[in-house]
Coordinates of C-alpha atoms and ligand atoms in Angstrom, one line a residue:
X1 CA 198.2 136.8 170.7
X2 CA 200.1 138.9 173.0
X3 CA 198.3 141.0 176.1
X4 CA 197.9 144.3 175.2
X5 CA 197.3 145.1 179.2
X6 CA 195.9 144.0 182.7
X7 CA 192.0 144.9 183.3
X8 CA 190.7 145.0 186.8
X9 CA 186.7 143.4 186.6
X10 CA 184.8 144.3 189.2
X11 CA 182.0 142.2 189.7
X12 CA 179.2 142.3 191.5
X13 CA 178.7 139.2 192.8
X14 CA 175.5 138.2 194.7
X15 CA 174.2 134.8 195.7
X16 CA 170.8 133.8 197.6
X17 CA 172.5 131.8 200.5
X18 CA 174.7 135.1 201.5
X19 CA 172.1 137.8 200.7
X20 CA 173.9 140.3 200.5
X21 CA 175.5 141.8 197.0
X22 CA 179.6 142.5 197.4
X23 CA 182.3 143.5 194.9
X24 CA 184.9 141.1 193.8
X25 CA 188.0 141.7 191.9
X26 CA 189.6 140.3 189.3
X27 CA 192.8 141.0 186.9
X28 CA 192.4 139.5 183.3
X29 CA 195.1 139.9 180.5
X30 CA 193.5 141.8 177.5
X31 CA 194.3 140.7 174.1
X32 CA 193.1 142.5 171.0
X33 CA 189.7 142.2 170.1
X34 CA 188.8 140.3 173.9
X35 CA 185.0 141.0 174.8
X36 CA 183.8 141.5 178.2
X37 CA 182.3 137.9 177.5
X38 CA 185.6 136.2 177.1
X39 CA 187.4 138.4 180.2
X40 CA 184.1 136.5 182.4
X41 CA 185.1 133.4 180.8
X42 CA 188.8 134.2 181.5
X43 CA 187.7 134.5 185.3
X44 CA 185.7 131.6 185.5
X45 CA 188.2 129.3 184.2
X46 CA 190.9 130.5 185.9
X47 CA 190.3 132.2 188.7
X48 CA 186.8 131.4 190.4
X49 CA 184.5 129.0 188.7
X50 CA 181.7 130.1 191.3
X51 CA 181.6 133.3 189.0
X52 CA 177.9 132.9 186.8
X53 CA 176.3 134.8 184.1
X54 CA 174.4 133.6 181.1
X55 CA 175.4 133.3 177.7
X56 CA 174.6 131.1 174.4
X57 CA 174.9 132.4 170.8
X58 CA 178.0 134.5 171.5
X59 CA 177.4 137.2 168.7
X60 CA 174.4 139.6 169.4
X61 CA 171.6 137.4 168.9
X62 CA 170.4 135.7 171.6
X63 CA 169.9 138.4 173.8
X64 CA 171.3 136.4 177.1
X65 CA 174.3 138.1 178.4
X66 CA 173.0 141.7 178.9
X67 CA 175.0 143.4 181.5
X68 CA 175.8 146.6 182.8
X69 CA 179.2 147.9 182.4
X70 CA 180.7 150.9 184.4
X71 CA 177.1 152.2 184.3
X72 CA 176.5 151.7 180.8
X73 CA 174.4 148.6 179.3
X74 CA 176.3 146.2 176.8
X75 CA 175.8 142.9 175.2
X76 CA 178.9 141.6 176.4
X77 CA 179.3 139.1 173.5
X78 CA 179.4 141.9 171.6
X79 CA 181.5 144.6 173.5
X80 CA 185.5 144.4 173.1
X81 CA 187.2 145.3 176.6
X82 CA 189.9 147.9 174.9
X83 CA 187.5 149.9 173.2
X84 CA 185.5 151.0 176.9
X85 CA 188.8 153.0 177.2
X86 CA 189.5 151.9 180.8
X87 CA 191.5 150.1 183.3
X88 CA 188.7 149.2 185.9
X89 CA 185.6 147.7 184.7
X90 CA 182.6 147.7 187.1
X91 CA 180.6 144.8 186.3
X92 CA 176.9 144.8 187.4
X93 CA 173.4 142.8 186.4
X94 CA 170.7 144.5 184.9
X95 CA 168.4 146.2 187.5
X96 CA 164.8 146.7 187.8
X97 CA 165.1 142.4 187.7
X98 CA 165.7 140.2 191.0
X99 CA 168.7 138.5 190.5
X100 CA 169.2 134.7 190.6
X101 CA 173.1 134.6 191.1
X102 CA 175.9 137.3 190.4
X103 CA 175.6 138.7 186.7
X104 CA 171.9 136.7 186.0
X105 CA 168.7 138.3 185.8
X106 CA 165.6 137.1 186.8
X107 CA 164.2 138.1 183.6
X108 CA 160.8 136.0 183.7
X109 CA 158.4 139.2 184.4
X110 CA 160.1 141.2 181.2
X111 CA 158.8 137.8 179.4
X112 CA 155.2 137.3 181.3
X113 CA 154.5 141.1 180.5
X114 CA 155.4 140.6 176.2
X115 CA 153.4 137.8 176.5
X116 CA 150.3 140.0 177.8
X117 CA 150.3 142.2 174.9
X118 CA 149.3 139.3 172.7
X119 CA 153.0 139.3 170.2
X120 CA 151.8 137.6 167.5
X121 CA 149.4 138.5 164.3
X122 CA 146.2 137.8 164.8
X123 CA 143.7 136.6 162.4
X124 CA 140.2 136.6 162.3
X125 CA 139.1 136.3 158.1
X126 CA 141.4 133.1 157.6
X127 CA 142.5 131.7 161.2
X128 CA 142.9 128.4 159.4
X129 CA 145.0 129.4 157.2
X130 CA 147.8 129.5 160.3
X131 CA 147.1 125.9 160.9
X132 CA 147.0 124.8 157.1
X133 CA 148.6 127.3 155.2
X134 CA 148.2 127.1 151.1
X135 CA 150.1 130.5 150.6
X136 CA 151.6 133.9 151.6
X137 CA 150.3 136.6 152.2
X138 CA 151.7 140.1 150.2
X139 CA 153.7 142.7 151.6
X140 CA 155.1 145.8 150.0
X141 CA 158.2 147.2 151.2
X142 CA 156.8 150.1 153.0
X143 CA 154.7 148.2 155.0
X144 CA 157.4 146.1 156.1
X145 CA 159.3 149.9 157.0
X146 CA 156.5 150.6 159.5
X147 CA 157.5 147.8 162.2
X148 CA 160.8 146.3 161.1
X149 CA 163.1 148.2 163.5
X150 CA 161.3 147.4 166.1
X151 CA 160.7 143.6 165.2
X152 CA 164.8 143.5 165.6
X153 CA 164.7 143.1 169.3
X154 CA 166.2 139.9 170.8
X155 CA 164.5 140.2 174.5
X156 CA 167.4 141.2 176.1
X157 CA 165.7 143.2 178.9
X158 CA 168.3 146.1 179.0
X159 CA 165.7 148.6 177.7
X160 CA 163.6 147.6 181.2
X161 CA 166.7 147.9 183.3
X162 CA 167.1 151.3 182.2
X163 CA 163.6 152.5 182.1
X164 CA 163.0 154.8 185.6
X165 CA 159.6 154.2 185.2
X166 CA 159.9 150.5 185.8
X167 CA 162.4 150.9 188.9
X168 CA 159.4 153.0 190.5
X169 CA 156.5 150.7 189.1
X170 CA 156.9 147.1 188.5
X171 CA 153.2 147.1 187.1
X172 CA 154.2 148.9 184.2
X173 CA 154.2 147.0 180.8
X174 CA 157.8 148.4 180.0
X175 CA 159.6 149.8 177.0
X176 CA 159.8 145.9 175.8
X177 CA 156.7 144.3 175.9
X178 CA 154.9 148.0 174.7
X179 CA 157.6 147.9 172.0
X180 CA 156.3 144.9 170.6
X181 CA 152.7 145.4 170.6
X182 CA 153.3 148.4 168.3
X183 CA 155.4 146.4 166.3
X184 CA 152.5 143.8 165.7
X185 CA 149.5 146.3 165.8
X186 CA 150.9 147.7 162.6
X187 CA 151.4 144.9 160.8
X188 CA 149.1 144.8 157.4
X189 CA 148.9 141.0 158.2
X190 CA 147.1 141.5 161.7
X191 CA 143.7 142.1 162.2
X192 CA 143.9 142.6 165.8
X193 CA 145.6 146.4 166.0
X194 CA 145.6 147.8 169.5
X195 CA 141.9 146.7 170.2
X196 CA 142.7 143.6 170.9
X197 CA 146.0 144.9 172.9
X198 CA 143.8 146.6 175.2
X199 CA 146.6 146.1 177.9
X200 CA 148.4 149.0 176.2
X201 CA 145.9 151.6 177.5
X202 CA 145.6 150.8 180.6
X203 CA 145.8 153.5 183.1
X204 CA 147.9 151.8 185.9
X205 CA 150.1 149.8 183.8
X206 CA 150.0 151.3 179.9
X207 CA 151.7 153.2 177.8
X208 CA 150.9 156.3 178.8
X209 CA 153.0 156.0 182.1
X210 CA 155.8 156.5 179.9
X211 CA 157.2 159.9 180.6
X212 CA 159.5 159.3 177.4
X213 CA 162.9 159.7 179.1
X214 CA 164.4 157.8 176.3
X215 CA 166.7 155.8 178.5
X216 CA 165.3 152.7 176.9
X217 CA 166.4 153.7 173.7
X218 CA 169.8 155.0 174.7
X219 CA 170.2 151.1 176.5
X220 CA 169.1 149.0 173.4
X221 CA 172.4 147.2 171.4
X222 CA 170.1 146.3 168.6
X223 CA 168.8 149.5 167.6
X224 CA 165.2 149.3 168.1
X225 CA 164.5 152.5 169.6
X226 CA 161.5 151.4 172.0
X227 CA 161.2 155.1 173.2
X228 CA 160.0 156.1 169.7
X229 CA 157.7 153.0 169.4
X230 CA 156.0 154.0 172.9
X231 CA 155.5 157.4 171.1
X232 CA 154.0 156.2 167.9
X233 CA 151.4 153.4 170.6
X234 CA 150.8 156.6 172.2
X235 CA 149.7 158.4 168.7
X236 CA 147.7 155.4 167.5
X237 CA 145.3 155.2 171.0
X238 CA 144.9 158.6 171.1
X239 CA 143.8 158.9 167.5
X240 CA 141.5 155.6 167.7
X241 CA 139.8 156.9 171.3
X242 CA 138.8 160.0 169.0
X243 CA 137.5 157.6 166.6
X244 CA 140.5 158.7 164.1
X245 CA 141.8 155.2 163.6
X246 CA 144.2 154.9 160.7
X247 CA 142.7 152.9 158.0
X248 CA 145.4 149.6 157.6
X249 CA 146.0 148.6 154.9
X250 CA 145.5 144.8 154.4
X251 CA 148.1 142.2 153.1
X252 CA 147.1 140.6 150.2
X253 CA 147.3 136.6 149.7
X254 CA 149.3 134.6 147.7
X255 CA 148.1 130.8 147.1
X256 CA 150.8 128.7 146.1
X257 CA 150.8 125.4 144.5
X258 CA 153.4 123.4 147.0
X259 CA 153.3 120.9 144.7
X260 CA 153.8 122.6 141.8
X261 CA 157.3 121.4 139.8
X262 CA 159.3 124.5 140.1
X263 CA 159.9 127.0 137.9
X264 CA 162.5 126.1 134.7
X265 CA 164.8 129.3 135.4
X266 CA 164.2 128.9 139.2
X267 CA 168.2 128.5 141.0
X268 CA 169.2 125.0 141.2
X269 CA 169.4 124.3 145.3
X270 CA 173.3 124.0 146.3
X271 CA 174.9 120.7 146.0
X272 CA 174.8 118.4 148.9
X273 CA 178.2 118.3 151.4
X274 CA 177.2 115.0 153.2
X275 CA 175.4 112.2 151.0
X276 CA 172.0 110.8 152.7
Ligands
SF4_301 S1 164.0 146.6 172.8 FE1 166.3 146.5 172.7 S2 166.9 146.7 174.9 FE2 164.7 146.2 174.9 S3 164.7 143.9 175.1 FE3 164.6 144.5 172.9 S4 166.7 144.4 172.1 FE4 166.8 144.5 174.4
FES302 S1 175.6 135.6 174.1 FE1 173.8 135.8 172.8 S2 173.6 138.0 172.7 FE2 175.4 137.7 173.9

């Protein structure tokens, strides 16, 4: 495919035997429908193979090659270079992280702080059932409404880069972590709500040192809005430390016969491509 133009990348680079961060340049030849992800692979195979970032699934799942570009966070998987409208492209890693080498992220304390907030359903009436399940338990679409935006988030840590709160408090749970225990207190299939996330009220490190900026939601590619889950946490202590909690509903169970010969009008599974 023919270059449509030359894009400077600017890149800061940063590695732990020099200390000190510094800007490199680079020209790349942009083709239509190039991502930032293939202009850093363009680099790196061409021009300085030192160059590192992280990437793996290559289309907006994996949540590895957040970035910030001319200010503004990306996916850079997912971000084509001609449609950021500009000839220079200031290339930096997420902050609020300590970074391991150029454009990667120390991203272990986003992941240490989600795993605080206990992201997982909790069960206390069948916790065998999670070990030896017999069926499935029942829920109705708008239960599934109440947490399924924010159950889209692929750990990318760009909401945590952009939250101010963070970059003045690393003791602070973050937009990420907070985001998810919301998203698994109000599950019908949990039993543990936010009592057994206690970590979300705490005073020094909770929710409530969000001052709701919103940056978090602005930074998100996926859409999950983690500023308006940190809202609806805030809602659900406040009404529970007044003794208000909102009755959950519970999901029903489903016990299925897994040895059962299936349905006659159930579909046929696809034909196999590869005998054996
Ligand atoms: S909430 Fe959004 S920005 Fe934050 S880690 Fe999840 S996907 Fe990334
Ligand atoms: S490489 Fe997986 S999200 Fe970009």
């Amino acid at each position: 495919m023919e270059k449509v133009k030359d894009v400077v990348f600017r890149i800061l680079r940063y590695s732990p035997e020099d200390g000190k961060p510094t800007w490199s340049e680079y020209e790349v030849p942009v083709i239509k429908g190039m991502t930032v992800l293939q202009g850093l692979f363009h680099i790196k195979e061409t021009q300085d193979p030192t160059l590192s970032f992280r990437a793996s699934c290559r289309m907006g799942v994996c949540g590895s090659c957040a970035m910030k570009v001319n200010g503004k966070h990306i996916l850079a998987c997912q971000t084509q270079i001609l449609k950021l409208h500009a000839d220079v492209l200031n290339v930096e890693p997420l902050s609020n992280y300590n970074v391991i080498k150029d454009l990667v992220p120390d991203l272990f304390p986003m992941f240490e702080k989600h795993a605080t907030v206990k992201p997982y359903i909790i069960r206390y009436s069948d916790p065998e059932e999670f070990n030896d399940p017999t069926g499935e338990y029942l829920q109705l679409p708008d239960e599934l409404e109440e947490y399924l935006q924010f159950s889209y988030c692929i750990k990318c840590g760009a909401c945590v880069s952009a939250c101010p709160v963070v970059s003045g408090d690393e003791d602070f749970l973050g937009p990420q972590a907070l985001t998810q225990a919301y998203r698994y207190a109000v599950d019908t299939r949990d039993e543990g709500y936010i009592v057994d996330r206690d970590v979300v009220s705490d005073i020094v490190s909770g929710v409530f040192r969000c001052h709701f900026v919103g940056a978090c939601s602005d930074a998100c590619p996926k859409g999950v809005d983690p500023g308006m889950a940190l809202q609806l946490l805030k809602k659900e202590l406040f009404l529970n430390s007044f003794g208000l909690k909102r009755k959950k509903k519970t999901a029903g169970f489903h016990r299925i016969d897994f040895n059962a010969p299936p349905p006659p009008d159930a579909p046929k599974p696809p034909p196999k491509t590869v005998e054996g």
